[in-house]
Tab-separated table of C-alpha atoms in Angstrom:
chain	number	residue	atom	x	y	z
X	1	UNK	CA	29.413	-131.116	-102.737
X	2	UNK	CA	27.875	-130.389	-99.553
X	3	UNK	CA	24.425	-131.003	-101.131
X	4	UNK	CA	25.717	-134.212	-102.684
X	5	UNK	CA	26.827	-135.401	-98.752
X	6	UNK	CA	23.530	-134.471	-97.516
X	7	UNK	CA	21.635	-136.137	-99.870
X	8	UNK	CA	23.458	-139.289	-99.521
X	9	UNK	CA	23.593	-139.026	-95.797
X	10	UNK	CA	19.148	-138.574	-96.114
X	11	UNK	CA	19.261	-141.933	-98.367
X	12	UNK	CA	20.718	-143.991	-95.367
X	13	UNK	CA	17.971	-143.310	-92.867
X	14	UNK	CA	15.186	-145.524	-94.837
X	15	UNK	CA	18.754	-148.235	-95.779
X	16	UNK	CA	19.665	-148.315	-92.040
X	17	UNK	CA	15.581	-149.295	-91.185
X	18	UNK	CA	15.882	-151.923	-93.767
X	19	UNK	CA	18.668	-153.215	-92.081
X	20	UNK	CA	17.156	-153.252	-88.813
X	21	UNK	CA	13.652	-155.023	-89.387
X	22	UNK	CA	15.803	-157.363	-91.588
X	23	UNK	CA	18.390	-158.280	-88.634
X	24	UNK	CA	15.387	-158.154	-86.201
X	25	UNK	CA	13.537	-160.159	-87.794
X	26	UNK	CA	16.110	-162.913	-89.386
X	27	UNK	CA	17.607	-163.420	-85.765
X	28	UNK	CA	14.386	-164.441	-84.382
X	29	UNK	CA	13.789	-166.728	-86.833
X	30	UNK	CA	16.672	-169.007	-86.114
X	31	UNK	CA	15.320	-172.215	-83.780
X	32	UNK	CA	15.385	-171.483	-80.107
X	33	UNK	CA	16.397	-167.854	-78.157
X	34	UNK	CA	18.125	-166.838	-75.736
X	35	UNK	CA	16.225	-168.341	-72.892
X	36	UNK	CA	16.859	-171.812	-74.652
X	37	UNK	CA	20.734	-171.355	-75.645
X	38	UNK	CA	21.815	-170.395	-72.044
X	39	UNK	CA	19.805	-172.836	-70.345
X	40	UNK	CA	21.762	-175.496	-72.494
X	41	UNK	CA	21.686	-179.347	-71.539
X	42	UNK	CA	20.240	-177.782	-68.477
X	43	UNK	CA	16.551	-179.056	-67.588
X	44	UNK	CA	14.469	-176.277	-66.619
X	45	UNK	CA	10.503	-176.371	-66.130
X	46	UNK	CA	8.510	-174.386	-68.647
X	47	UNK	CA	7.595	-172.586	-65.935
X	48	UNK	CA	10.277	-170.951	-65.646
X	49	UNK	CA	11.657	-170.328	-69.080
X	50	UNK	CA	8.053	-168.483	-69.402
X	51	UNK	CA	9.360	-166.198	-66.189
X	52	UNK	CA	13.052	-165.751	-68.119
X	53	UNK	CA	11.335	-164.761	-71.007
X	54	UNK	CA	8.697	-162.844	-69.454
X	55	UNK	CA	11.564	-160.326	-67.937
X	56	UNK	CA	13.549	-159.894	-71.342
X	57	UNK	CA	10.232	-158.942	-72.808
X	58	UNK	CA	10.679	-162.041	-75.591
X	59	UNK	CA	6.955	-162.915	-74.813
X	60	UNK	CA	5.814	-159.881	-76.463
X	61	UNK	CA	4.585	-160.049	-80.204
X	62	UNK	CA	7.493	-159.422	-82.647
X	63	UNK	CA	6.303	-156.351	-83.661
X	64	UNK	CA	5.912	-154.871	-80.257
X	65	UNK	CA	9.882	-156.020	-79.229
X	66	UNK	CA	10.848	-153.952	-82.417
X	67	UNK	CA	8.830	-151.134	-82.439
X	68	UNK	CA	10.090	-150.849	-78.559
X	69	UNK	CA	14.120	-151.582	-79.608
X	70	UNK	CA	13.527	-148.471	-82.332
X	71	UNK	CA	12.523	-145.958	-80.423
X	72	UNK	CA	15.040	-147.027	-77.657
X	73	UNK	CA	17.669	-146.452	-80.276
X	74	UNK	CA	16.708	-143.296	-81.569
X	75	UNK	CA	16.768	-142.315	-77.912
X	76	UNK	CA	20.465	-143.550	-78.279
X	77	UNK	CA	20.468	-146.600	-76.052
X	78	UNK	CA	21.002	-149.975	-77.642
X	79	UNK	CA	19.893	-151.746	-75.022
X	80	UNK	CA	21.162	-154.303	-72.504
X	81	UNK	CA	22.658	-157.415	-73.269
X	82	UNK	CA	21.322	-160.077	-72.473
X	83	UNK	CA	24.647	-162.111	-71.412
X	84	UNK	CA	26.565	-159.566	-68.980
X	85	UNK	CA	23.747	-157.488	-68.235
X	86	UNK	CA	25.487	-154.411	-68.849
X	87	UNK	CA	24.648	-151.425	-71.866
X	88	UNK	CA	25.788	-152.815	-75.512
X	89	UNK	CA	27.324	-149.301	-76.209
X	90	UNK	CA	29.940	-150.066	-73.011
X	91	UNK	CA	30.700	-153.265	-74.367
X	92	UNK	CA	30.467	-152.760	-78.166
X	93	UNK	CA	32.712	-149.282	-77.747
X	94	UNK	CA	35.899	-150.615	-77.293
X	95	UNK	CA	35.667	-153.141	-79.145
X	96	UNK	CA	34.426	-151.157	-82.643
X	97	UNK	CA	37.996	-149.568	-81.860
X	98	UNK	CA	39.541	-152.790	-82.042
X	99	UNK	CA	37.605	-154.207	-85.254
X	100	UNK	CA	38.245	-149.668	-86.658
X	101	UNK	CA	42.078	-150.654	-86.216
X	102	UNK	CA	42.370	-154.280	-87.752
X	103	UNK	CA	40.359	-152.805	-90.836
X	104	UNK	CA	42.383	-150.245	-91.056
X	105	UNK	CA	45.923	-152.032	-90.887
X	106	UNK	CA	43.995	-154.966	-93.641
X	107	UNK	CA	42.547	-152.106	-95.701
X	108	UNK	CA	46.280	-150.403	-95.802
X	109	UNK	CA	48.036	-153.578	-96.697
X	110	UNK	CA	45.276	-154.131	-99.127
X	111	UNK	CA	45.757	-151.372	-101.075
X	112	UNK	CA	49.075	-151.069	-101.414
X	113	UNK	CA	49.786	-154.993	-102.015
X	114	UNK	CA	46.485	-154.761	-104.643
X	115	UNK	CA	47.817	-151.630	-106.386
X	116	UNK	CA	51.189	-151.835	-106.121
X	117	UNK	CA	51.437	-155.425	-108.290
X	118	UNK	CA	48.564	-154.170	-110.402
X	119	UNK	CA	50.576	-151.436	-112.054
X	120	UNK	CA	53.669	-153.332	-111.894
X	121	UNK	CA	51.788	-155.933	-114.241
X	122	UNK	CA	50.470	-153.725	-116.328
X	123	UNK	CA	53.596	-151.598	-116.442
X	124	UNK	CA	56.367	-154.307	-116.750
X	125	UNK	CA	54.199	-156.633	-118.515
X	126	UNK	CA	55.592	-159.920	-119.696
X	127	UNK	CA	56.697	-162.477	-116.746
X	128	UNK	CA	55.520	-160.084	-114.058
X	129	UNK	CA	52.340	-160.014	-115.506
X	130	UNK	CA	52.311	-163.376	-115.914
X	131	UNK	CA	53.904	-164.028	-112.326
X	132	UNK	CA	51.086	-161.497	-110.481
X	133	UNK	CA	48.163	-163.343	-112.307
X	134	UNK	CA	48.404	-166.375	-111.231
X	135	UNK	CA	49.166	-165.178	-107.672
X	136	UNK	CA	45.981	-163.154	-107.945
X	137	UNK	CA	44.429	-166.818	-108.886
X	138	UNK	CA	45.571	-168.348	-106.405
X	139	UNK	CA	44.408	-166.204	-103.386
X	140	UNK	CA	41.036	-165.735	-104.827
X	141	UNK	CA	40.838	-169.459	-104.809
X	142	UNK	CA	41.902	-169.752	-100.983
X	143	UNK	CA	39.586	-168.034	-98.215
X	144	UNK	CA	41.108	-165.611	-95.919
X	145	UNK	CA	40.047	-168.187	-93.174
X	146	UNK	CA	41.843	-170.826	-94.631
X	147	UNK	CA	44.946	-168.308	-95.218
X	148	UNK	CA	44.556	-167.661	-91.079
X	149	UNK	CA	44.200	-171.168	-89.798
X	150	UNK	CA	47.917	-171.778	-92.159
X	151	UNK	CA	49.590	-169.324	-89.994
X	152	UNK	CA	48.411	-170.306	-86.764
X	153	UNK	CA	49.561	-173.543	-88.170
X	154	UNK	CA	53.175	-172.918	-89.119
X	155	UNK	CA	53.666	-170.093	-86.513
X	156	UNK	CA	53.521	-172.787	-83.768
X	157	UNK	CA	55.207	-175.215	-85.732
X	158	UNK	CA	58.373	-173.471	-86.724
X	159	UNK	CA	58.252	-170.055	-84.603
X	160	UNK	CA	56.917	-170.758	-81.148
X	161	UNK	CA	58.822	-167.626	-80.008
X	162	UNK	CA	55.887	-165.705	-81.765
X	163	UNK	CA	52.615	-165.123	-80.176
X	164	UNK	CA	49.938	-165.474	-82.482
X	165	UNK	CA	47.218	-165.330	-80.091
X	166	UNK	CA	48.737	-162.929	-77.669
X	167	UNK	CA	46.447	-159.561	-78.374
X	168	UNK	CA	48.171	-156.354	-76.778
X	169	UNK	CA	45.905	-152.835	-76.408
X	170	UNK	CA	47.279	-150.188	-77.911
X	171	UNK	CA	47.975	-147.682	-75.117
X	172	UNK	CA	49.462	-150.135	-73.005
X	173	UNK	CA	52.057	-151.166	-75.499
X	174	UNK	CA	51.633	-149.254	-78.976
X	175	UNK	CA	54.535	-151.588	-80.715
X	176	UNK	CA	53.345	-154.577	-79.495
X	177	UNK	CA	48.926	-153.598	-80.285
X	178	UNK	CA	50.951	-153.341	-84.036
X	179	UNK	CA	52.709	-156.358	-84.347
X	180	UNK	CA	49.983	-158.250	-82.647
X	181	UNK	CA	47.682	-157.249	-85.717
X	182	UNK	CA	50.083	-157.215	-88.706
X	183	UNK	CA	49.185	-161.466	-89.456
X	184	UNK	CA	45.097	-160.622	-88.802
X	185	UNK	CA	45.136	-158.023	-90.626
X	186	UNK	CA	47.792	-159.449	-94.123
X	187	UNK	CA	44.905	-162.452	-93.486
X	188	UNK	CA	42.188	-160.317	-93.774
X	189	UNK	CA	44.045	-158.021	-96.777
X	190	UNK	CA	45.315	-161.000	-99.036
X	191	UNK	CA	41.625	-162.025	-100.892
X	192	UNK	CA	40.672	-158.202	-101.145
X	193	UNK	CA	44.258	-157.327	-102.397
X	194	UNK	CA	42.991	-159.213	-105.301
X	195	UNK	CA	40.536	-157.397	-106.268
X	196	UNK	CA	42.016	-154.028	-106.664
X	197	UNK	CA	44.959	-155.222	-107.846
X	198	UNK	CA	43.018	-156.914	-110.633
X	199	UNK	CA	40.822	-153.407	-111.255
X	200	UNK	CA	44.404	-151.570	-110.700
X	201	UNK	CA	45.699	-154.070	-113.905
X	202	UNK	CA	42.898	-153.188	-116.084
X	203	UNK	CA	42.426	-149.512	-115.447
X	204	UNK	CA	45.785	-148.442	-115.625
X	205	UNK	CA	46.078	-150.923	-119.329
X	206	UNK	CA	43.247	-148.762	-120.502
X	207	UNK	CA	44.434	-145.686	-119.675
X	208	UNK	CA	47.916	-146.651	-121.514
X	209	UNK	CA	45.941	-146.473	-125.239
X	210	UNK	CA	44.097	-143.012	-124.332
X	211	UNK	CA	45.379	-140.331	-126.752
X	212	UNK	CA	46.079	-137.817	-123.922
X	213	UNK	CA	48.675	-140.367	-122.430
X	214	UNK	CA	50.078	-141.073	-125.776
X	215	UNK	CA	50.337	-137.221	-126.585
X	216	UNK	CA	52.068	-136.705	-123.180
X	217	UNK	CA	54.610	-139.048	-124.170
X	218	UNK	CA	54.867	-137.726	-127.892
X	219	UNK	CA	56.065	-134.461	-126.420
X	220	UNK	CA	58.956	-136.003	-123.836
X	221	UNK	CA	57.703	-135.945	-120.891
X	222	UNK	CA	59.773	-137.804	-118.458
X	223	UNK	CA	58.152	-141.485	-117.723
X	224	UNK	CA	57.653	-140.757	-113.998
X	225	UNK	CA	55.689	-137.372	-114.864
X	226	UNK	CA	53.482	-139.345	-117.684
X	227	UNK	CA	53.165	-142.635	-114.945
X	228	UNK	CA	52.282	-139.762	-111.882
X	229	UNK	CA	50.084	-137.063	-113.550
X	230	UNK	CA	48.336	-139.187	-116.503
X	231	UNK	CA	48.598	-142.915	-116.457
X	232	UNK	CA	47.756	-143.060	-112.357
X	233	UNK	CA	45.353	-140.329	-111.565
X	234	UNK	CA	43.197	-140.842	-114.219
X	235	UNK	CA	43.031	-145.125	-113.318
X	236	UNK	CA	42.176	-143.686	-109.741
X	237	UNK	CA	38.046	-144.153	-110.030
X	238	UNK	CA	37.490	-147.288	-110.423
X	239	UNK	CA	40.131	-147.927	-108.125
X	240	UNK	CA	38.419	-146.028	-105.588
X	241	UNK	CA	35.313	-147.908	-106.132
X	242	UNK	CA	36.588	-150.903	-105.344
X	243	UNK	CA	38.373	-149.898	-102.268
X	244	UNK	CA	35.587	-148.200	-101.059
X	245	UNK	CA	32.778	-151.438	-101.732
X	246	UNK	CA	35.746	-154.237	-99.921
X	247	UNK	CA	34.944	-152.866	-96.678
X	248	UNK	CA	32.282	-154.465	-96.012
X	249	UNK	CA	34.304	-157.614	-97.071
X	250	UNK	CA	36.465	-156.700	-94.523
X	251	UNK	CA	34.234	-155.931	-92.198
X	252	UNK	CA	32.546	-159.424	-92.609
X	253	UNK	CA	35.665	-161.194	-92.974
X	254	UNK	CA	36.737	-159.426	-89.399
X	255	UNK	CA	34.345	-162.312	-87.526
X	256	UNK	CA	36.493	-165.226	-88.611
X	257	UNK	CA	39.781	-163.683	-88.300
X	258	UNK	CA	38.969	-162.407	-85.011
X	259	UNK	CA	38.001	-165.566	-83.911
X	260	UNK	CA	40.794	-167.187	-85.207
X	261	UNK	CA	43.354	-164.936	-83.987
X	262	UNK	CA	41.407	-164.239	-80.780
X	263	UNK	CA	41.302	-160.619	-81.021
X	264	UNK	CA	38.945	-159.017	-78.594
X	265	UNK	CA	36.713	-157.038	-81.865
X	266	UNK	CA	33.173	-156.491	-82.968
X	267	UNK	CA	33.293	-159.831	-85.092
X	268	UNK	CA	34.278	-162.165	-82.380
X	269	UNK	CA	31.888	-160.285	-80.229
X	270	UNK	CA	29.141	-161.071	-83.257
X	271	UNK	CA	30.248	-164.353	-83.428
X	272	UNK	CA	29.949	-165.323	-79.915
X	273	UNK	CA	26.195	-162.945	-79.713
X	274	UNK	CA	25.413	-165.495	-82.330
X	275	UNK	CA	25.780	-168.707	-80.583
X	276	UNK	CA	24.120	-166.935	-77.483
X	277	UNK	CA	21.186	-165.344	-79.296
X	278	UNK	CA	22.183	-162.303	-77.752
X	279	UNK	CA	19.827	-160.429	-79.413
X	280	UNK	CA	20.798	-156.693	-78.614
X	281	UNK	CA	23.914	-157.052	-79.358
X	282	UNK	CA	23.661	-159.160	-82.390
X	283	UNK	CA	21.221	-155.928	-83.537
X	284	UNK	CA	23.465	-153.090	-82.596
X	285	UNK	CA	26.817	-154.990	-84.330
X	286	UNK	CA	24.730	-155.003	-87.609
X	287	UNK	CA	23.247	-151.294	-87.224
X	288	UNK	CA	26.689	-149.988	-86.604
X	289	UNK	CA	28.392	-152.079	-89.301
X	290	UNK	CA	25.922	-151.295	-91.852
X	291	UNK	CA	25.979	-147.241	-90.952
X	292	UNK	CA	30.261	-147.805	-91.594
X	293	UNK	CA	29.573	-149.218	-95.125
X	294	UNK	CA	27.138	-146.900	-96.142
X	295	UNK	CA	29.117	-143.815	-94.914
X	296	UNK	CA	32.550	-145.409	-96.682
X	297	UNK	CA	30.112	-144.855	-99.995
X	298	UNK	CA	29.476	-141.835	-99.343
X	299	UNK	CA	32.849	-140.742	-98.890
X	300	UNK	CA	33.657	-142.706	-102.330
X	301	UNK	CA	30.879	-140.734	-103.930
X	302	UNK	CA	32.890	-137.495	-102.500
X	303	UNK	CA	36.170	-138.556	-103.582
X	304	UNK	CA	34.852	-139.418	-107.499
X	305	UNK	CA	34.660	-135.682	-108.004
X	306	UNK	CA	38.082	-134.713	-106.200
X	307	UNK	CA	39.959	-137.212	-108.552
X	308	UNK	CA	38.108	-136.972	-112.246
X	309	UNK	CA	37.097	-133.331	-113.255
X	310	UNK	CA	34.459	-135.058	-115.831
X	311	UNK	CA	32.520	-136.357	-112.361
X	312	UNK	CA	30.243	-133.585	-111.495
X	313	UNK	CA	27.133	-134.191	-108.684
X	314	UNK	CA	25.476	-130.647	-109.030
């Protein structure tokens, strides 16, 4: 096991270089930079853009800027940003604990909205089935953004009282930081709820026909010890695979929501690094996010062998 962690941990180093040359390279291809975006309607002399550009080092060949950024981040700095002036790592801190939190609340919700209806359907069959289905449809036909922008909608229609955009931090009011998150996050949870509830449907209707579950039953074992020790632990894997890949949906679908809900995360930071061509930023968000994913598999990869016996990595 530990050998398996290692070797998936040595696997990410060339991934997370891939990643960076790719986000390197793909943010300076969109039109203008930094220089351009905060100048704005602004008209500035050539001149002078040249001197901007000249002290954020953009003048340098593309290569050069990257090959500099690398070794700066092996050295663990990230950089400065280009906006506030200050290290990303002080700015992008606090709010990865922020984005950690809402993924955590939507991946929660997710999974127990997602598996919970798909073993009722496959369980109770019949109208439930039927009824869970075309829920499932419908979700996977709406995006999560859409799903948001309805209950900003109705909340200030019909309940005022509530505030939708009113963000609290945690330790100053731990009730509130929850309650503030619980709509972000069921936005975020609904489309990926889908997903494993769909997987949860099928695995756990495949299991049913094994001849293990069918001899458990044959010798009168009660239906909660056949549903806990047969039918469910042995749907777990591709459960687990699922749960494990919809992070990154998560993770990307964290920009909108946090922009829609105005929550004070890594994706509204993105976002708004976007629009600013904040370039350090925009290249430590991506490192960071990418490094979550790939460590989520690995931990998936971990958890294969802890829940089927067959699943051996030696």
């Amino acid at each position: 096991m530990i050998r398996l962690a290692l070797t998936r941990v040595a696997w990410m180093v060339p991934i997370l270089l891939g990643v960076s040359v790719v986000a390197f390279l793909l943010m300076r291809a969109l039109p203008g930079d930094f220089v351009q975006a905060s100048a704005g309607t602004t008209e500035l002399a050539p001149e002078a853009l040249d001197t901007i550009r000249r002290s954020l080092g953009l003048d340098r060949p593309v290569w050069e800027q990257y090959l500099d950024w690398l070794a700066r981040v092996l050295a663990g700095d990230f950089g400065t940003s280009f906006v506030t002036q200050r290290p990303v790592l002080d700015e992008l801190l606090p709010r990865l604990l922020v984005t950690a939190e809402l993924t955590f609340f939507a991946g929660l919700m997710a999974l127990l909205l997602g598996a919970g209806s798909g073993l009722a359907a496959a369980r109770l069959r019949g109208r439930v089935d039927w009824l869970v289905r075309t829920v499932n449809g419908i979700l996977l036909a709406v995006p999560n953004f859409v799903f948001a922008t309805l209950v900003v909608l109705l909340a200030g229609l019909y309940f005022p009282e509530v505030g939708i955009f009113n963000y609290t931090p945690f330790f100053t009011d731990p009730l509130g930081n929850i309650g503030s998150m619980l709509l972000p996050a069921l936005s975020l949870a609904l489309a990926v709820s889908v997903t494993i509830s769909e997987n949860t449907r099928a695995a756990v209707l495949e299991v049913s026909s094994q001849d293990f579950v069918m001899v458990a039953r044959a010798k009168g074992l009660l239906p909660r010890t056949v549903l806990r020790n047969y039918l469910v632990r042995n749907a777990l894997t591709p459960v687990i695979t699922v749960t494990g890949l919809q992070l990154a949906s998560l993770l990307g679908g964290s920009i909108l929501i946090e922009t829609i809900f105005t929550i004070p995360g890594m994706g509204q930071h993105l976002f708004e690094s976007v629009t600013t061509r904040n370039y350090p930023v925009i290249q430590a968000i991506v490192l960071v996010a990418a490094t979550i994913v790939l460590l989520v598999n690995v931990l998936v990869d971990i958890a294969y062998a802890r829940v089927d016996a067959r699943v051996r990595y030696d």
